[in-house]
Amino acid sequence: MKTEEFLDYLKEGESENLEFKSRVSGDIGEEICALSNLDGGHVFVGVSDDGGIRGCDVMASKETISQHLNNITPPVEVYYDRIEIDEKEVLIVRVPESDYLCGIGGTIYLRTGTSKRPLSIPEIMSRGVETLLFEVDKTPTDQLPDDEYLEEFSSKTRGDIDDLHQYLRNMGAITEEGKLTLAGLLFFHEKPQSTLPHASVRMIFQDDSWKRFSGPIWKIVENIENELKGKLALSSIQPGFKRIDVYEYPIKAVREAIVNSLVHRNYAIKSEVFIELDSNKLVIKNPGSFPPGTTPENPNPIPRNPIIYELMFQVGYVERQGRGIELIKEECEKHPFVSFNYELDSNFTTLTFKKEVESLSKKERNILSSLSEREKSASEIASELDVSKTTVLRKIDRLKEIGFVEKIGKGPATRYRLKEK
C-alpha cells in the first residue's frame, strides 16, 4: 500500500471495511472473521481508534495474528504489508472476502459499522443458502401433497414416470414419511404461503396500488403473466399508412425473469419477490444475489435450489441452466424499444426492463413504409430504397423476429408483407 493511500484511509477513519488497532488484541481473529464474512477489508495495527499513529512491532504482531488465524474455520489467508510514518511502523493486514462463512469456536462474526457481532441462526442460514453451503429447498415440512397438483405435474412432465411418489422421494421433493420438503411445498400444495409466508410475489402498479400473487410457484408464474398481458400497453409505430402494435415489454423475456426470480431466489431471506410497473420501466426484485462464481455476464449452471429447478424443468418452465439470461438478452435485442440490466447486492437481485427513447432504425422504418403499400420482394425494396439486397434481407430478418413482417412464397416468388396484429 502506498503512503498516500494509507493516509487517505486514516482521514476517512474506521468503517465496515477498515479496523484500527493500537496493538494486536485477543479479538483479532474475530475481527478478521467479521471482515472476511462481509466484503473483506483491512486491519491497521499500530493505529489508535482516532487515527493516531502509535506504531507497533511488526514481526511480533504478525506472529500473534498467525496464531489466531489457526483458530478460524474455514481458514482465512491474509496478506501483510508494512508502512513507516515518522519512524513508526504500521502493520497492514489485508483480509479478502471469504467464499464461505468462517468462524471461531462455532461462532460466526459479521462486521456491522465499525464493530463486529455474532450472527444469529436465521442469519447463518440465509448467508449459508446465499453461498450454496445449504440447499434450503431440501428442508422438510409437516405438510402433505395435494393430489390435484401431483396429477397435473404427472400430466405435464417431460417423460413417463412409473411411480410418481418414489420419483419425488428420490428427487427430494417428498420425504420418506410422505411429507413435503420446501421444494415440494412450493410445487404441490395449494397454500404454501401458510407455511412460508414470504414465498409470494407482490406487484406494485404506477398508482401505488398493489396485488399479491400466492399459491404454487408455477401457478404464480401463469397468473402474473396473465395480469401483465392485461396491464401492459401496446406501443405503436406508423410505417406509412399502416399501424403496427407491439407490447411495451417483451413478454417472453419478462416471463423468463419471473421464473428465474422464483426458482433461484434465496428462500431463507424473509422477503417477497417484488414487481414494479412504472411509466418507463418494469422492475423485478428478488431476495438473494447470484451464487459465488456466477454473474449476469457469466451465468454458470449453479442452481441455488436444485430441487425447485428440476421440478420446473420437468414441466417445461425452465430450459437448460444458464439459458434464461441468454433468452432475456435475445428477446430484448429483438424488441424495438426495450433494454435490460441487472443490479446485484448481497441480499437482492434487481432486473430492470427499461423503455428506450430510440425505436427502429431509419432503414427499418423505410422498409415498413415501403411494405405498407403492398407486398414486395427484397429486390424491389432494395431498388426502391437504393440499398443493397443483403442489407434489406438483414433488416427484414430482424423485423420478422420482432413480429412486424412475414414472409410469403418460396424461392424466386418470395415476397414480404406487414404482419397483421
PDB file of N, CA and C in Angstrom, residues 127-212:
ATOM      1  N   ARG A 127     -27.263 -16.662   4.914  1.00  0.00           N
ATOM      2  CA  ARG A 127     -25.978 -16.491   4.247  1.00  0.00           C
ATOM      3  C   ARG A 127     -25.428 -17.824   3.749  1.00  0.00           C
ATOM      4  N   GLY A 128     -25.744 -18.904   4.466  1.00  0.00           N
ATOM      5  CA  GLY A 128     -25.333 -20.225   4.008  1.00  0.00           C
ATOM      6  C   GLY A 128     -26.001 -20.605   2.704  1.00  0.00           C
ATOM      7  N   VAL A 129     -27.281 -20.277   2.580  1.00  0.00           N
ATOM      8  CA  VAL A 129     -28.002 -20.516   1.328  1.00  0.00           C
ATOM      9  C   VAL A 129     -27.411 -19.650   0.222  1.00  0.00           C
ATOM     10  N   GLU A 130     -27.085 -18.407   0.563  1.00  0.00           N
ATOM     11  CA  GLU A 130     -26.545 -17.467  -0.421  1.00  0.00           C
ATOM     12  C   GLU A 130     -25.230 -17.967  -0.998  1.00  0.00           C
ATOM     13  N   THR A 131     -24.396 -18.580  -0.173  1.00  0.00           N
ATOM     14  CA  THR A 131     -23.094 -19.075  -0.633  1.00  0.00           C
ATOM     15  C   THR A 131     -23.129 -20.554  -1.010  1.00  0.00           C
ATOM     16  N   LEU A 132     -24.324 -21.124  -1.091  1.00  0.00           N
ATOM     17  CA  LEU A 132     -24.539 -22.511  -1.520  1.00  0.00           C
ATOM     18  C   LEU A 132     -24.008 -23.536  -0.532  1.00  0.00           C
ATOM     19  N   LEU A 133     -23.831 -23.131   0.734  1.00  0.00           N
ATOM     20  CA  LEU A 133     -23.463 -24.111   1.755  1.00  0.00           C
ATOM     21  C   LEU A 133     -24.648 -25.007   2.093  1.00  0.00           C
ATOM     22  N   PHE A 134     -25.851 -24.429   2.078  1.00  0.00           N
ATOM     23  CA  PHE A 134     -27.068 -25.171   2.382  1.00  0.00           C
ATOM     24  C   PHE A 134     -27.985 -25.136   1.168  1.00  0.00           C
ATOM     25  N   GLU A 135     -28.733 -26.198   0.975  1.00  0.00           N
ATOM     26  CA  GLU A 135     -29.794 -26.224  -0.033  1.00  0.00           C
ATOM     27  C   GLU A 135     -31.111 -26.195   0.715  1.00  0.00           C
ATOM     28  N   VAL A 136     -31.647 -24.994   0.870  1.00  0.00           N
ATOM     29  CA  VAL A 136     -32.812 -24.814   1.734  1.00  0.00           C
ATOM     30  C   VAL A 136     -34.044 -25.519   1.182  1.00  0.00           C
ATOM     31  N   ASP A 137     -34.068 -25.793  -0.123  1.00  0.00           N
ATOM     32  CA  ASP A 137     -35.267 -26.438  -0.674  1.00  0.00           C
ATOM     33  C   ASP A 137     -35.394 -27.899  -0.238  1.00  0.00           C
ATOM     34  N   LYS A 138     -34.361 -28.439   0.435  1.00  0.00           N
ATOM     35  CA  LYS A 138     -34.449 -29.798   0.983  1.00  0.00           C
ATOM     36  C   LYS A 138     -35.080 -29.833   2.370  1.00  0.00           C
ATOM     37  N   THR A 139     -35.326 -28.662   2.958  1.00  0.00           N
ATOM     38  CA  THR A 139     -35.842 -28.591   4.323  1.00  0.00           C
ATOM     39  C   THR A 139     -37.197 -29.288   4.426  1.00  0.00           C
ATOM     40  N   PRO A 140     -37.378 -30.237   5.346  1.00  0.00           N
ATOM     41  CA  PRO A 140     -38.671 -30.928   5.466  1.00  0.00           C
ATOM     42  C   PRO A 140     -39.730 -30.039   6.117  1.00  0.00           C
ATOM     43  N   THR A 141     -40.986 -30.267   5.751  1.00  0.00           N
ATOM     44  CA  THR A 141     -42.119 -29.593   6.384  1.00  0.00           C
ATOM     45  C   THR A 141     -43.066 -30.667   6.907  1.00  0.00           C
ATOM     46  N   ASP A 142     -44.147 -30.242   7.558  1.00  0.00           N
ATOM     47  CA  ASP A 142     -45.135 -31.207   8.057  1.00  0.00           C
ATOM     48  C   ASP A 142     -46.366 -31.266   7.162  1.00  0.00           C
ATOM     49  N   GLN A 143     -46.254 -30.713   5.938  1.00  0.00           N
ATOM     50  CA  GLN A 143     -47.388 -30.640   5.023  1.00  0.00           C
ATOM     51  C   GLN A 143     -47.418 -31.840   4.069  1.00  0.00           C
ATOM     52  N   LEU A 144     -48.629 -32.225   3.689  1.00  0.00           N
ATOM     53  CA  LEU A 144     -48.834 -33.318   2.733  1.00  0.00           C
ATOM     54  C   LEU A 144     -49.133 -32.759   1.346  1.00  0.00           C
ATOM     55  N   PRO A 145     -48.792 -33.494   0.292  1.00  0.00           N
ATOM     56  CA  PRO A 145     -49.065 -33.008  -1.062  1.00  0.00           C
ATOM     57  C   PRO A 145     -50.548 -33.071  -1.403  1.00  0.00           C
ATOM     58  N   ASP A 146     -50.981 -32.161  -2.285  1.00  0.00           N
ATOM     59  CA  ASP A 146     -52.349 -32.175  -2.797  1.00  0.00           C
ATOM     60  C   ASP A 146     -52.386 -33.040  -4.055  1.00  0.00           C
ATOM     61  N   ASP A 147     -53.301 -34.002  -4.093  1.00  0.00           N
ATOM     62  CA  ASP A 147     -53.374 -34.933  -5.224  1.00  0.00           C
ATOM     63  C   ASP A 147     -53.585 -34.206  -6.547  1.00  0.00           C
ATOM     64  N   GLU A 148     -54.348 -33.116  -6.506  1.00  0.00           N
ATOM     65  CA  GLU A 148     -54.635 -32.367  -7.734  1.00  0.00           C
ATOM     66  C   GLU A 148     -53.351 -31.899  -8.412  1.00  0.00           C
ATOM     67  N   TYR A 149     -52.424 -31.379  -7.611  1.00  0.00           N
ATOM     68  CA  TYR A 149     -51.184 -30.861  -8.178  1.00  0.00           C
ATOM     69  C   TYR A 149     -50.227 -31.986  -8.568  1.00  0.00           C
ATOM     70  N   LEU A 150     -50.278 -33.098  -7.859  1.00  0.00           N
ATOM     71  CA  LEU A 150     -49.478 -34.257  -8.257  1.00  0.00           C
ATOM     72  C   LEU A 150     -49.913 -34.760  -9.626  1.00  0.00           C
ATOM     73  N   GLU A 151     -51.229 -34.833  -9.829  1.00  0.00           N
ATOM     74  CA  GLU A 151     -51.754 -35.308 -11.111  1.00  0.00           C
ATOM     75  C   GLU A 151     -51.396 -34.349 -12.239  1.00  0.00           C
ATOM     76  N   GLU A 152     -51.500 -33.053 -11.961  1.00  0.00           N
ATOM     77  CA  GLU A 152     -51.179 -32.077 -13.005  1.00  0.00           C
ATOM     78  C   GLU A 152     -49.696 -32.136 -13.357  1.00  0.00           C
ATOM     79  N   PHE A 153     -48.840 -32.296 -12.353  1.00  0.00           N
ATOM     80  CA  PHE A 153     -47.407 -32.435 -12.600  1.00  0.00           C
ATOM     81  C   PHE A 153     -47.135 -33.662 -13.460  1.00  0.00           C
ATOM     82  N   SER A 154     -47.769 -34.776 -13.109  1.00  0.00           N
ATOM     83  CA  SER A 154     -47.562 -36.025 -13.840  1.00  0.00           C
ATOM     84  C   SER A 154     -47.978 -35.884 -15.296  1.00  0.00           C
ATOM     85  N   SER A 155     -49.047 -35.120 -15.551  1.00  0.00           N
ATOM     86  CA  SER A 155     -49.540 -34.958 -16.922  1.00  0.00           C
ATOM     87  C   SER A 155     -48.649 -34.045 -17.757  1.00  0.00           C
ATOM     88  N   LYS A 156     -47.888 -33.176 -17.097  1.00  0.00           N
ATOM     89  CA  LYS A 156     -47.066 -32.202 -17.821  1.00  0.00           C
ATOM     90  C   LYS A 156     -45.608 -32.605 -17.951  1.00  0.00           C
ATOM     91  N   THR A 157     -45.175 -33.593 -17.169  1.00  0.00           N
ATOM     92  CA  THR A 157     -43.749 -33.890 -17.103  1.00  0.00           C
ATOM     93  C   THR A 157     -43.203 -34.333 -18.451  1.00  0.00           C
ATOM     94  N   ARG A 158     -41.899 -34.135 -18.645  1.00  0.00           N
ATOM     95  CA  ARG A 158     -41.262 -34.392 -19.939  1.00  0.00           C
ATOM     96  C   ARG A 158     -41.166 -35.878 -20.276  1.00  0.00           C
ATOM     97  N   GLY A 159     -41.153 -36.741 -19.272  1.00  0.00           N
ATOM     98  CA  GLY A 159     -41.023 -38.170 -19.529  1.00  0.00           C
ATOM     99  C   GLY A 159     -42.032 -38.977 -18.744  1.00  0.00           C
ATOM    100  N   ASP A 160     -42.108 -40.262 -19.026  1.00  0.00           N
ATOM    101  CA  ASP A 160     -43.024 -41.145 -18.304  1.00  0.00           C
ATOM    102  C   ASP A 160     -42.462 -41.462 -16.922  1.00  0.00           C
ATOM    103  N   ILE A 161     -43.336 -41.422 -15.909  1.00  0.00           N
ATOM    104  CA  ILE A 161     -42.952 -41.726 -14.532  1.00  0.00           C
ATOM    105  C   ILE A 161     -43.831 -42.870 -14.036  1.00  0.00           C
ATOM    106  N   ASP A 162     -43.218 -44.006 -13.719  1.00  0.00           N
ATOM    107  CA  ASP A 162     -43.989 -45.172 -13.283  1.00  0.00           C
ATOM    108  C   ASP A 162     -44.535 -44.993 -11.874  1.00  0.00           C
ATOM    109  N   ASP A 163     -43.692 -44.559 -10.960  1.00  0.00           N
ATOM    110  CA  ASP A 163     -44.085 -44.388  -9.558  1.00  0.00           C
ATOM    111  C   ASP A 163     -43.777 -42.950  -9.162  1.00  0.00           C
ATOM    112  N   LEU A 164     -44.802 -42.079  -9.225  1.00  0.00           N
ATOM    113  CA  LEU A 164     -44.592 -40.650  -9.014  1.00  0.00           C
ATOM    114  C   LEU A 164     -44.062 -40.353  -7.616  1.00  0.00           C
ATOM    115  N   HIS A 165     -44.640 -40.986  -6.587  1.00  0.00           N
ATOM    116  CA  HIS A 165     -44.211 -40.712  -5.222  1.00  0.00           C
ATOM    117  C   HIS A 165     -42.749 -41.109  -5.000  1.00  0.00           C
ATOM    118  N   GLN A 166     -42.362 -42.253  -5.556  1.00  0.00           N
ATOM    119  CA  GLN A 166     -40.971 -42.678  -5.404  1.00  0.00           C
ATOM    120  C   GLN A 166     -40.040 -41.743  -6.169  1.00  0.00           C
ATOM    121  N   TYR A 167     -40.490 -41.319  -7.335  1.00  0.00           N
ATOM    122  CA  TYR A 167     -39.714 -40.372  -8.139  1.00  0.00           C
ATOM    123  C   TYR A 167     -39.468 -39.081  -7.361  1.00  0.00           C
ATOM    124  N   LEU A 168     -40.514 -38.557  -6.715  1.00  0.00           N
ATOM    125  CA  LEU A 168     -40.395 -37.316  -5.955  1.00  0.00           C
ATOM    126  C   LEU A 168     -39.584 -37.513  -4.678  1.00  0.00           C
ATOM    127  N   ARG A 169     -39.655 -38.728  -4.095  1.00  0.00           N
ATOM    128  CA  ARG A 169     -38.808 -39.016  -2.931  1.00  0.00           C
ATOM    129  C   ARG A 169     -37.338 -39.039  -3.336  1.00  0.00           C
ATOM    130  N   ASN A 170     -37.061 -39.684  -4.457  1.00  0.00           N
ATOM    131  CA  ASN A 170     -35.679 -39.750  -4.934  1.00  0.00           C
ATOM    132  C   ASN A 170     -35.133 -38.353  -5.247  1.00  0.00           C
ATOM    133  N   MET A 171     -35.990 -37.503  -5.774  1.00  0.00           N
ATOM    134  CA  MET A 171     -35.597 -36.140  -6.115  1.00  0.00           C
ATOM    135  C   MET A 171     -35.382 -35.287  -4.871  1.00  0.00           C
ATOM    136  N   GLY A 172     -36.144 -35.561  -3.816  1.00  0.00           N
ATOM    137  CA  GLY A 172     -36.058 -34.759  -2.602  1.00  0.00           C
ATOM    138  C   GLY A 172     -37.220 -33.820  -2.409  1.00  0.00           C
ATOM    139  N   ALA A 173     -38.291 -33.985  -3.208  1.00  0.00           N
ATOM    140  CA  ALA A 173     -39.470 -33.131  -3.059  1.00  0.00           C
ATOM    141  C   ALA A 173     -40.406 -33.649  -1.974  1.00  0.00           C
ATOM    142  N   ILE A 174     -40.300 -34.955  -1.670  1.00  0.00           N
ATOM    143  CA  ILE A 174     -41.119 -35.594  -0.639  1.00  0.00           C
ATOM    144  C   ILE A 174     -40.196 -36.420   0.251  1.00  0.00           C
ATOM    145  N   THR A 175     -40.447 -36.401   1.552  1.00  0.00           N
ATOM    146  CA  THR A 175     -39.633 -37.180   2.489  1.00  0.00           C
ATOM    147  C   THR A 175     -40.061 -38.643   2.465  1.00  0.00           C
ATOM    148  N   GLU A 176     -39.298 -39.503   3.113  1.00  0.00           N
ATOM    149  CA  GLU A 176     -39.642 -40.920   3.204  1.00  0.00           C
ATOM    150  C   GLU A 176     -40.974 -41.120   3.919  1.00  0.00           C
ATOM    151  N   GLU A 177     -41.342 -40.171   4.778  1.00  0.00           N
ATOM    152  CA  GLU A 177     -42.622 -40.267   5.506  1.00  0.00           C
ATOM    153  C   GLU A 177     -43.787 -39.724   4.691  1.00  0.00           C
ATOM    154  N   GLY A 178     -43.507 -39.257   3.467  1.00  0.00           N
ATOM    155  CA  GLY A 178     -44.576 -38.760   2.609  1.00  0.00           C
ATOM    156  C   GLY A 178     -44.904 -37.293   2.793  1.00  0.00           C
ATOM    157  N   LYS A 179     -44.108 -36.584   3.612  1.00  0.00           N
ATOM    158  CA  LYS A 179     -44.321 -35.148   3.811  1.00  0.00           C
ATOM    159  C   LYS A 179     -43.543 -34.361   2.758  1.00  0.00           C
ATOM    160  N   LEU A 180     -43.980 -33.135   2.526  1.00  0.00           N
ATOM    161  CA  LEU A 180     -43.337 -32.287   1.536  1.00  0.00           C
ATOM    162  C   LEU A 180     -42.087 -31.620   2.101  1.00  0.00           C
ATOM    163  N   THR A 181     -41.040 -31.560   1.306  1.00  0.00           N
ATOM    164  CA  THR A 181     -39.930 -30.666   1.626  1.00  0.00           C
ATOM    165  C   THR A 181     -40.331 -29.264   1.174  1.00  0.00           C
ATOM    166  N   LEU A 182     -39.459 -28.289   1.406  1.00  0.00           N
ATOM    167  CA  LEU A 182     -39.801 -26.927   0.995  1.00  0.00           C
ATOM    168  C   LEU A 182     -40.033 -26.852  -0.513  1.00  0.00           C
ATOM    169  N   ALA A 183     -39.208 -27.551  -1.298  1.00  0.00           N
ATOM    170  CA  ALA A 183     -39.403 -27.563  -2.749  1.00  0.00           C
ATOM    171  C   ALA A 183     -40.757 -28.159  -3.106  1.00  0.00           C
ATOM    172  N   GLY A 184     -41.087 -29.281  -2.477  1.00  0.00           N
ATOM    173  CA  GLY A 184     -42.381 -29.900  -2.731  1.00  0.00           C
ATOM    174  C   GLY A 184     -43.530 -29.023  -2.295  1.00  0.00           C
ATOM    175  N   LEU A 185     -43.365 -28.333  -1.171  1.00  0.00           N
ATOM    176  CA  LEU A 185     -44.398 -27.423  -0.669  1.00  0.00           C
ATOM    177  C   LEU A 185     -44.709 -26.342  -1.691  1.00  0.00           C
ATOM    178  N   LEU A 186     -43.671 -25.783  -2.301  1.00  0.00           N
ATOM    179  CA  LEU A 186     -43.854 -24.701  -3.263  1.00  0.00           C
ATOM    180  C   LEU A 186     -44.449 -25.186  -4.574  1.00  0.00           C
ATOM    181  N   PHE A 187     -44.513 -26.499  -4.743  1.00  0.00           N
ATOM    182  CA  PHE A 187     -44.989 -27.041  -6.016  1.00  0.00           C
ATOM    183  C   PHE A 187     -46.289 -27.825  -5.882  1.00  0.00           C
ATOM    184  N   PHE A 188     -46.473 -28.514  -4.772  1.00  0.00           N
ATOM    185  CA  PHE A 188     -47.580 -29.469  -4.659  1.00  0.00           C
ATOM    186  C   PHE A 188     -48.549 -29.151  -3.519  1.00  0.00           C
ATOM    187  N   HIS A 189     -48.587 -27.921  -3.071  1.00  0.00           N
ATOM    188  CA  HIS A 189     -49.510 -27.536  -2.003  1.00  0.00           C
ATOM    189  C   HIS A 189     -50.304 -26.320  -2.458  1.00  0.00           C
ATOM    190  N   GLU A 190     -51.593 -26.317  -2.151  1.00  0.00           N
ATOM    191  CA  GLU A 190     -52.455 -25.222  -2.603  1.00  0.00           C
ATOM    192  C   GLU A 190     -52.064 -23.893  -1.970  1.00  0.00           C
ATOM    193  N   LYS A 191     -51.630 -23.930  -0.712  1.00  0.00           N
ATOM    194  CA  LYS A 191     -51.310 -22.697   0.008  1.00  0.00           C
ATOM    195  C   LYS A 191     -49.940 -22.812   0.689  1.00  0.00           C
ATOM    196  N   PRO A 192     -48.873 -22.830  -0.087  1.00  0.00           N
ATOM    197  CA  PRO A 192     -47.545 -22.926   0.532  1.00  0.00           C
ATOM    198  C   PRO A 192     -47.223 -21.731   1.420  1.00  0.00           C
ATOM    199  N   GLN A 193     -47.881 -20.588   1.164  1.00  0.00           N
ATOM    200  CA  GLN A 193     -47.607 -19.388   1.957  1.00  0.00           C
ATOM    201  C   GLN A 193     -48.130 -19.504   3.387  1.00  0.00           C
ATOM    202  N   SER A 194     -48.980 -20.495   3.665  1.00  0.00           N
ATOM    203  CA  SER A 194     -49.408 -20.714   5.046  1.00  0.00           C
ATOM    204  C   SER A 194     -48.246 -21.218   5.901  1.00  0.00           C
ATOM    205  N   THR A 195     -47.275 -21.860   5.261  1.00  0.00           N
ATOM    206  CA  THR A 195     -46.067 -22.322   5.954  1.00  0.00           C
ATOM    207  C   THR A 195     -44.893 -21.383   5.716  1.00  0.00           C
ATOM    208  N   LEU A 196     -44.816 -20.838   4.508  1.00  0.00           N
ATOM    209  CA  LEU A 196     -43.716 -19.954   4.114  1.00  0.00           C
ATOM    210  C   LEU A 196     -44.317 -18.648   3.588  1.00  0.00           C
ATOM    211  N   PRO A 197     -44.693 -17.724   4.485  1.00  0.00           N
ATOM    212  CA  PRO A 197     -45.451 -16.523   4.085  1.00  0.00           C
ATOM    213  C   PRO A 197     -44.762 -15.663   3.036  1.00  0.00           C
ATOM    214  N   HIS A 198     -43.433 -15.652   3.025  1.00  0.00           N
ATOM    215  CA  HIS A 198     -42.732 -14.760   2.100  1.00  0.00           C
ATOM    216  C   HIS A 198     -42.530 -15.377   0.712  1.00  0.00           C
ATOM    217  N   ALA A 199     -43.089 -16.561   0.464  1.00  0.00           N
ATOM    218  CA  ALA A 199     -42.926 -17.209  -0.841  1.00  0.00           C
ATOM    219  C   ALA A 199     -43.995 -16.740  -1.815  1.00  0.00           C
ATOM    220  N   SER A 200     -44.210 -15.436  -1.878  1.00  0.00           N
ATOM    221  CA  SER A 200     -45.227 -14.855  -2.748  1.00  0.00           C
ATOM    222  C   SER A 200     -44.594 -13.756  -3.590  1.00  0.00           C
ATOM    223  N   VAL A 201     -45.390 -13.170  -4.467  1.00  0.00           N
ATOM    224  CA  VAL A 201     -44.924 -12.075  -5.326  1.00  0.00           C
ATOM    225  C   VAL A 201     -45.887 -10.907  -5.178  1.00  0.00           C
ATOM    226  N   ARG A 202     -45.341  -9.731  -4.970  1.00  0.00           N
ATOM    227  CA  ARG A 202     -46.187  -8.539  -4.885  1.00  0.00           C
ATOM    228  C   ARG A 202     -45.925  -7.656  -6.096  1.00  0.00           C
ATOM    229  N   MET A 203     -46.981  -7.341  -6.830  1.00  0.00           N
ATOM    230  CA  MET A 203     -46.875  -6.463  -7.986  1.00  0.00           C
ATOM    231  C   MET A 203     -47.379  -5.078  -7.592  1.00  0.00           C
ATOM    232  N   ILE A 204     -46.545  -4.071  -7.811  1.00  0.00           N
ATOM    233  CA  ILE A 204     -46.871  -2.694  -7.447  1.00  0.00           C
ATOM    234  C   ILE A 204     -47.074  -1.892  -8.730  1.00  0.00           C
ATOM    235  N   PHE A 205     -48.224  -1.227  -8.822  1.00  0.00           N
ATOM    236  CA  PHE A 205     -48.586  -0.504 -10.035  1.00  0.00           C
ATOM    237  C   PHE A 205     -48.210   0.977  -9.927  1.00  0.00           C
ATOM    238  N   GLN A 206     -48.370   1.701 -11.030  1.00  0.00           N
ATOM    239  CA  GLN A 206     -47.943   3.098 -11.080  1.00  0.00           C
ATOM    240  C   GLN A 206     -48.660   3.972 -10.061  1.00  0.00           C
ATOM    241  N   ASP A 207     -49.907   3.648  -9.730  1.00  0.00           N
ATOM    242  CA  ASP A 207     -50.667   4.461  -8.774  1.00  0.00           C
ATOM    243  C   ASP A 207     -50.426   4.027  -7.328  1.00  0.00           C
ATOM    244  N   ASP A 208     -49.392   3.192  -7.118  1.00  0.00           N
ATOM    245  CA  ASP A 208     -49.006   2.678  -5.796  1.00  0.00           C
ATOM    246  C   ASP A 208     -49.974   1.632  -5.241  1.00  0.00           C
ATOM    247  N   SER A 209     -50.986   1.252  -5.999  1.00  0.00           N
ATOM    248  CA  SER A 209     -51.799   0.106  -5.598  1.00  0.00           C
ATOM    249  C   SER A 209     -50.980  -1.157  -5.844  1.00  0.00           C
ATOM    250  N   TRP A 210     -51.384  -2.265  -5.248  1.00  0.00           N
ATOM    251  CA  TRP A 210     -50.599  -3.477  -5.409  1.00  0.00           C
ATOM    252  C   TRP A 210     -51.491  -4.711  -5.353  1.00  0.00           C
ATOM    253  N   LYS A 211     -50.920  -5.806  -5.829  1.00  0.00           N
ATOM    254  CA  LYS A 211     -51.631  -7.085  -5.835  1.00  0.00           C
ATOM    255  C   LYS A 211     -50.633  -8.177  -5.475  1.00  0.00           C
ATOM    256  N   ARG A 212     -51.057  -9.082  -4.586  1.00  0.00           N
ATOM    257  CA  ARG A 212     -50.178 -10.176  -4.163  1.00  0.00           C
ATOM    258  C   ARG A 212     -50.588 -11.475  -4.862  1.00  0.00           C
TER     259      ARG A 212
END
